[in-house]
Every structure is written in C-alpha cells, then in structure tokens.
Coordinates of N, CA and C in Angstrom, one line a residue:
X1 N 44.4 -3.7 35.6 CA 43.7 -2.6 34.9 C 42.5 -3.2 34.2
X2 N 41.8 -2.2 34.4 CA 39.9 -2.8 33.5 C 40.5 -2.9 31.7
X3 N 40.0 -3.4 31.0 CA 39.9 -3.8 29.5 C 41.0 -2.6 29.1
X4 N 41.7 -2.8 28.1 CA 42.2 -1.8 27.7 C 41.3 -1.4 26.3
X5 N 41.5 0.1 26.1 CA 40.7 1.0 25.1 C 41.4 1.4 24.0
X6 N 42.7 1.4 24.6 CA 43.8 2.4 23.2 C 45.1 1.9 22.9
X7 N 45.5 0.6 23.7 CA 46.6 -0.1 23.8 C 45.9 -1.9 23.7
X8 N 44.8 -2.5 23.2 CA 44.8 -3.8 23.1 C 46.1 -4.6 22.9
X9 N 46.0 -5.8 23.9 CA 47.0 -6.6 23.6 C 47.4 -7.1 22.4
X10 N 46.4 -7.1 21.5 CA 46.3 -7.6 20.4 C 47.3 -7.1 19.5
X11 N 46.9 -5.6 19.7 CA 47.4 -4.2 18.9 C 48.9 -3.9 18.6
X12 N 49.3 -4.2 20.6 CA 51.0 -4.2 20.6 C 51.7 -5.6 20.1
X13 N 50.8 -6.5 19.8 CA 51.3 -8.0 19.4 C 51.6 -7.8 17.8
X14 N 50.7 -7.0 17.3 CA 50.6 -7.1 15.5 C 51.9 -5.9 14.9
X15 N 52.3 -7.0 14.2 CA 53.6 -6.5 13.4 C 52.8 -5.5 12.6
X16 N 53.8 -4.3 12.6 CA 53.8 -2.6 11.8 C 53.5 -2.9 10.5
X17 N 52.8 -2.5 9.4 CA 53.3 -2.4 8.0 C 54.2 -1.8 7.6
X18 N 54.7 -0.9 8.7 CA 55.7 0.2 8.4 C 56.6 -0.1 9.3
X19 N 57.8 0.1 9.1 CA 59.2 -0.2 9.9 C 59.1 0.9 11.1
X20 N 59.9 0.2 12.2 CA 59.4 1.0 13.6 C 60.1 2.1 13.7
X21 N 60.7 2.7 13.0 CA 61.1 4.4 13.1 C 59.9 5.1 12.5
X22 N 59.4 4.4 11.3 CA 58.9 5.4 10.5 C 57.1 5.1 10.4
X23 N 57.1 3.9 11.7 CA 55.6 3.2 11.7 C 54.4 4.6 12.4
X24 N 53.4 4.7 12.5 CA 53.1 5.9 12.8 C 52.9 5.5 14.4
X25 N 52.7 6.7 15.3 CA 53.0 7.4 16.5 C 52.5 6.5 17.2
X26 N 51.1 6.1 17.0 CA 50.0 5.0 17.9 C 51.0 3.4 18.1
X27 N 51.8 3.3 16.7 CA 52.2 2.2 16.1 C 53.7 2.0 17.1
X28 N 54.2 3.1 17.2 CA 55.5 3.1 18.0 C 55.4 3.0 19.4
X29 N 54.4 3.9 20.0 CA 54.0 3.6 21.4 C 53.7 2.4 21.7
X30 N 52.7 1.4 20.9 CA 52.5 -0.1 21.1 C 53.4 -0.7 21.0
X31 N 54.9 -0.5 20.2 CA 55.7 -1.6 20.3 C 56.8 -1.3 21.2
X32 N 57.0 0.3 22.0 CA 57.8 0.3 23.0 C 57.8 -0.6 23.6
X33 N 59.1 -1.1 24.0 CA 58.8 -2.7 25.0 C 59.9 -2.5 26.3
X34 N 60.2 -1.2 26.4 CA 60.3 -0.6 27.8 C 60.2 -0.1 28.7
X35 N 60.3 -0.1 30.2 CA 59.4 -0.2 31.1 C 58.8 1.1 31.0
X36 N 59.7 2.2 30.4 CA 58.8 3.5 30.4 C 57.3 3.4 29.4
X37 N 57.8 3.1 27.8 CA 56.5 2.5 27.4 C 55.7 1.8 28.0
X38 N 55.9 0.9 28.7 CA 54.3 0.2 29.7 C 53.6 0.9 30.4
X39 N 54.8 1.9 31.3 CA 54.4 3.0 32.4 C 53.2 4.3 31.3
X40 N 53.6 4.9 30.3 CA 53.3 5.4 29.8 C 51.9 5.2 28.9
X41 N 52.1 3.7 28.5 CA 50.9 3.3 28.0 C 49.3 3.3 29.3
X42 N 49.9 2.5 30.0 CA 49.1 2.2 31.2 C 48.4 3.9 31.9
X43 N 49.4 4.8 31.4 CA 49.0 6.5 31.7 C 48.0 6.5 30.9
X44 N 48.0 6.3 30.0 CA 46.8 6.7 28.7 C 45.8 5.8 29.2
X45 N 46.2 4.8 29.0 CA 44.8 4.1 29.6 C 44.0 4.3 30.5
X46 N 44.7 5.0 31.9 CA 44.0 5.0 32.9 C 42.8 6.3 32.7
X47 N 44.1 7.1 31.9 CA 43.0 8.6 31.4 C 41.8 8.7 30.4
X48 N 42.1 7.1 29.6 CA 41.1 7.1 28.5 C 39.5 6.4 29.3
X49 N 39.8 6.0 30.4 CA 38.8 5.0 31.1 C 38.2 6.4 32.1
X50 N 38.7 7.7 31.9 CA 37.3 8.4 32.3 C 36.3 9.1 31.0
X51 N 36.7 8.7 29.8 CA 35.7 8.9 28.9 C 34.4 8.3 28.8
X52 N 33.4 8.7 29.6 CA 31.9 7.9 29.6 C 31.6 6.7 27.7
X53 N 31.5 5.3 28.1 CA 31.3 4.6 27.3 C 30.6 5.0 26.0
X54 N 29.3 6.2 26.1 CA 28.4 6.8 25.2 C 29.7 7.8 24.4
X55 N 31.0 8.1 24.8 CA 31.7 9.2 24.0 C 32.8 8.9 23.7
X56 N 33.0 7.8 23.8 CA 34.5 7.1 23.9 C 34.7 6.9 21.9
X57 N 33.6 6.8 21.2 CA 34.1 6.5 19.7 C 34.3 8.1 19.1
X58 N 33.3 9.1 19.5 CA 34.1 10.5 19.4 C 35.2 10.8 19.7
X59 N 35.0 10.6 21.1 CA 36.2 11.5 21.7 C 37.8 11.0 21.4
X60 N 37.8 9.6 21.7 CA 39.3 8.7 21.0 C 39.0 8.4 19.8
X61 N 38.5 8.6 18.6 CA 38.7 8.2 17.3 C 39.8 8.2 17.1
X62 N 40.5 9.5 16.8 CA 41.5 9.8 16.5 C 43.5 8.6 17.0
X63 N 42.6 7.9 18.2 CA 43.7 6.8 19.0 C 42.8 5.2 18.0
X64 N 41.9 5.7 18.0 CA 41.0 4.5 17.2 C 41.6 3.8 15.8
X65 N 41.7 4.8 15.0 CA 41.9 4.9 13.6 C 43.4 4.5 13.2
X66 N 43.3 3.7 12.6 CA 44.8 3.7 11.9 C 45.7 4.4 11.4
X67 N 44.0 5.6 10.6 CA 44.9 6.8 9.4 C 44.7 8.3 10.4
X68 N 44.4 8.0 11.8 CA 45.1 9.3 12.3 C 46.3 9.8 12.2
X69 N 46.5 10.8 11.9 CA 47.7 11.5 11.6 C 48.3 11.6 13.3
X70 N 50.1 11.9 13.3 CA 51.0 11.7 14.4 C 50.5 12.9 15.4
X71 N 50.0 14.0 14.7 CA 49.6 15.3 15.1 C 48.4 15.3 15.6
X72 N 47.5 14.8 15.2 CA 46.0 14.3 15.7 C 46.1 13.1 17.0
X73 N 46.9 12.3 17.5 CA 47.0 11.5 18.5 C 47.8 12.2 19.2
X74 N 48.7 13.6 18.9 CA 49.8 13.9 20.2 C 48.6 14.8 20.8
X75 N 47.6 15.7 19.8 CA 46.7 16.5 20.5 C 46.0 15.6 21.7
X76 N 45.3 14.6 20.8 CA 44.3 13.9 21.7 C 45.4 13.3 23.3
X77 N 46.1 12.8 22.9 CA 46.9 12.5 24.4 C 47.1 13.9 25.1
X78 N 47.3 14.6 25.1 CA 47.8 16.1 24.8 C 46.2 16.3 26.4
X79 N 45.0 16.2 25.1 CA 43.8 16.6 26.0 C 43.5 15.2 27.4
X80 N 43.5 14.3 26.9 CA 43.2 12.8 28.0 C 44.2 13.4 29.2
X81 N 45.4 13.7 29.0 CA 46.6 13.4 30.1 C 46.2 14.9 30.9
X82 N 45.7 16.0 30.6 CA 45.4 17.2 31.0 C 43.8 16.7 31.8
X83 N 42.9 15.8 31.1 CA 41.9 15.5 31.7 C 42.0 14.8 33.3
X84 N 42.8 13.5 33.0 CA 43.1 12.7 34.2 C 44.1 13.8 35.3
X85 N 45.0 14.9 35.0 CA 45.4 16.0 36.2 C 44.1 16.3 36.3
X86 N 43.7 17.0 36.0 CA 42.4 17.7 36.8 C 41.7 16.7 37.6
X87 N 41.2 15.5 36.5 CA 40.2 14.6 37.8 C 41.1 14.5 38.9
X88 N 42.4 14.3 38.8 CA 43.3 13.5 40.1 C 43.1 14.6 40.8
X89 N 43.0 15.5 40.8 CA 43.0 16.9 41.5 C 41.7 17.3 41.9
X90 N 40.8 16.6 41.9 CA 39.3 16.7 42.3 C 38.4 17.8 41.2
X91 N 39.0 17.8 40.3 CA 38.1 18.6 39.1 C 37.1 17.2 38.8
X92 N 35.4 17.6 38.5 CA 35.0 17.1 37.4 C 35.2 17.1 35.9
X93 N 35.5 16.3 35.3 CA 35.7 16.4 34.1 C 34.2 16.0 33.0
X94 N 34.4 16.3 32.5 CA 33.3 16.0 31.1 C 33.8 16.6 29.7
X95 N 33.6 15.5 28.7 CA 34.6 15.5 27.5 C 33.4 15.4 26.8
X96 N 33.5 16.9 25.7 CA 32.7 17.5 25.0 C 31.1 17.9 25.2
X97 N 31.5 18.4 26.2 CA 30.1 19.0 26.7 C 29.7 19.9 25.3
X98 N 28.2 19.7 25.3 CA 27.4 20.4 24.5 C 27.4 22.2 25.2
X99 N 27.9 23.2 24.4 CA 28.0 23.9 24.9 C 27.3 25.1 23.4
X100 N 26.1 25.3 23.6 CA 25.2 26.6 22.6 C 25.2 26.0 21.3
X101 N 25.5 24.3 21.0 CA 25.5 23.4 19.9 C 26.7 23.4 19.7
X102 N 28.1 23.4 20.3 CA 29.1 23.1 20.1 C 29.8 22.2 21.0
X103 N 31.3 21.7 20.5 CA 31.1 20.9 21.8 C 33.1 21.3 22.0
X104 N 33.0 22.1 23.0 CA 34.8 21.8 23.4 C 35.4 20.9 23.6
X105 N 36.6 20.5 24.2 CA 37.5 19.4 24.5 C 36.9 19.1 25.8
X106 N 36.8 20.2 26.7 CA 36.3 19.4 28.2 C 35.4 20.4 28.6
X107 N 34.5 20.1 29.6 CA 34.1 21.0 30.6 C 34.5 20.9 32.2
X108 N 35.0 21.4 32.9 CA 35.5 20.9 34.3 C 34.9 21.6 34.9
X109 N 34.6 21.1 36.3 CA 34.0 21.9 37.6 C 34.6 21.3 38.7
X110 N 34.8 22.4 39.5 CA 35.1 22.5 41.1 C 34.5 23.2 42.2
X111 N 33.5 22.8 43.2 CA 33.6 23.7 44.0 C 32.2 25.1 42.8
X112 N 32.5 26.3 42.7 CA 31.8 27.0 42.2 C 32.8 27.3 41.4
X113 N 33.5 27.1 40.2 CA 34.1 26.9 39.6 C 33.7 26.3 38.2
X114 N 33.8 26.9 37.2 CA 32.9 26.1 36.0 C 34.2 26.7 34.6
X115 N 34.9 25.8 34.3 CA 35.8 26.2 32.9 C 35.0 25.4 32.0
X116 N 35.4 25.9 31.0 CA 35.4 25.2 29.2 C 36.4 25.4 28.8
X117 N 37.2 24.5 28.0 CA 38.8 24.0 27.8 C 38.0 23.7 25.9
X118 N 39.2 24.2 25.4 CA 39.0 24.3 23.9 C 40.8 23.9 23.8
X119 N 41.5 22.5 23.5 CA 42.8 22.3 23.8 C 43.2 23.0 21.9
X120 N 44.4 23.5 22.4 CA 44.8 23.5 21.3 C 46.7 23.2 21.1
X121 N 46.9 22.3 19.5 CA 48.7 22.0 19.9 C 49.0 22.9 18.9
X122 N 50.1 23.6 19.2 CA 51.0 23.7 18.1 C 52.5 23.2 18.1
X123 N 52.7 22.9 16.6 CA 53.4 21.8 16.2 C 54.9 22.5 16.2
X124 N 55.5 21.5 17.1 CA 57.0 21.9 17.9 C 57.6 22.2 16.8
X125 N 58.7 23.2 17.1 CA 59.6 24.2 15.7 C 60.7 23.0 15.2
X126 N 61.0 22.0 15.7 CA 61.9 20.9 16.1 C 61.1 19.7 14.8
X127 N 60.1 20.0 14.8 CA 59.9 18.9 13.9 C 60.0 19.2 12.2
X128 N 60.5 18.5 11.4 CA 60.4 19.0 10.2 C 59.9 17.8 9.0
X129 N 60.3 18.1 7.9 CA 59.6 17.4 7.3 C 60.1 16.2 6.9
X130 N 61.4 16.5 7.0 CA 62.9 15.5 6.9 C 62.7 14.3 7.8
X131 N 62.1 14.7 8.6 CA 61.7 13.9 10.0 C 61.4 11.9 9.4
X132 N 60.8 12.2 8.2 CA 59.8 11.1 8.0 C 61.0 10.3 7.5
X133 N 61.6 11.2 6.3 CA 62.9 10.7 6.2 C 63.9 9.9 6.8
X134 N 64.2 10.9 7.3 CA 65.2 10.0 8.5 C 64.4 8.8 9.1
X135 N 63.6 8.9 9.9 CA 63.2 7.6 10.2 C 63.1 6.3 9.4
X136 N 63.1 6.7 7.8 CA 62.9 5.3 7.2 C 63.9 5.6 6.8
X137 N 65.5 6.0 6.3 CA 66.6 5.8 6.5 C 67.2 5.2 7.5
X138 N 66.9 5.3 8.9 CA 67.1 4.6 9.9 C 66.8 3.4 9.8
X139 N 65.5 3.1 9.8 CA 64.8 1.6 9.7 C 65.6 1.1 8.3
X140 N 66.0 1.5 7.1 CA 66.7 0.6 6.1 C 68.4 0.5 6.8
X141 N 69.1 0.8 7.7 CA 70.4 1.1 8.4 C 70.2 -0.3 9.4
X142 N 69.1 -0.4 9.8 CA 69.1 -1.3 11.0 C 69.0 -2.9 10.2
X143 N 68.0 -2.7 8.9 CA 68.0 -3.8 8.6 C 69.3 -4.6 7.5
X144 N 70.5 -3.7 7.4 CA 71.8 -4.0 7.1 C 72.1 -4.7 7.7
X145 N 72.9 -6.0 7.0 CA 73.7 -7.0 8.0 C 75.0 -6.3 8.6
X146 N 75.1 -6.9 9.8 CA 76.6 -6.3 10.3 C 77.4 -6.6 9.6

C-alpha cells in the first residue's frame, strides 16, 4: 500500500496516554492488533488515498487531530467508507465540492447522473454516557494483579 495517511506506523507503535478501553476511538483502532484491525485499517486507508492531496488536511482533519472527538471520526469514516463504495462502483467521487460557496461531504457522478451527499450520523441509542466509565473501570480491572 502507497504511504499511509491515517494509520502511520509510527502512530500504532506510540503508547496511548489513556488506557486502551478508554484511549480515544483513532487511538483504539491503531492498537487493534487483530487481523480484523489490519483488514479494517488498511479499508480506511485505501478510502482515504482517494482524497486529492490539495484536500486531504480539510477533509481528514478530524482522523488528523488528536482532540477529535469519537463522534467526529465515526462520521468522517462513516463518509471515506461510503466514498470508496461508490468509486468501487464506477461513481466519480469529489470530496467537498464547492457548491453556491458551500461545500458538502461529496459530490458524485455517473453516466448523466450528478448527486450532492451532505453525510449526516446520528448517535446510536446504545451509547451512553456511562460508556466512558466503564471503559476506564475496565482498564483499572485489567491492570489488577491476578
């Protein structure tokens, strides 16, 4: 695979400041060290490598940044993994087309076919607040001796 963009080796090499239940979302996916994690990472990647180099610091900031929020990177994967189906499907893709001085998530063409994609997530009923909790209860359980 060409250079990676959102998974550097570096990235999944560097120890969490935060224990890995409760390390954030970007932080967990890098340390997956199962074959689904690699399979999965190597998915992002492949999707983030149709971002034209001129839009790659807009459009992935959000994978960029340390202090993106868990909600802010599930969107952005959310829109990359919807981008790379369409290109695989012979859609052109373009990520934030200037559209009357605004810019959507995508613009895609096919054929005589012309969408504007404006992605939007909302946040699963499943998640709660507790959530954060638990995870760094978890992470102080694991670090108990047996």
């Amino acid at each position: 695979m060409a250079d990676r963009i959102i998974f550097p080796l570096e990235f999944a090499q560097r120890p969490s400041a935060a224990s890995a239940h409760a390390a954030p979302l970007l932080q967990r996916m890098a340390m997956s060290p199962d074959g689904r994690g690699n399979a999965f990472r190597d998915q992002l990647e492949r999707a983030a490598q149709l971002v034209p180099n001129d839009k790659r610091t807009r459009v992935l900031g959000p994978l960029l940044k340390a202090a993106a929020s868990d909600d802010q990177v599930r969107s952005l994967i959310g829109v990359l993994l919807l981008a790379k189906m369409l290109s695989d499907h012979g859609w052109s893709v373009e990520f934030e087309p200037d559209v009357d001085g605004k810019t959507p998530d995508l613009g895609v063409v096919k054929g005589v076919s012309t969408f504007i994609i404006e992605a939007r997530r909302i946040a699963s009923p499943l998640q709660s607040p507790e959530d954060a909790a638990v995870a760094r209860i978890r992470d102080a359980l694991e670090r108990l001796p047996e």
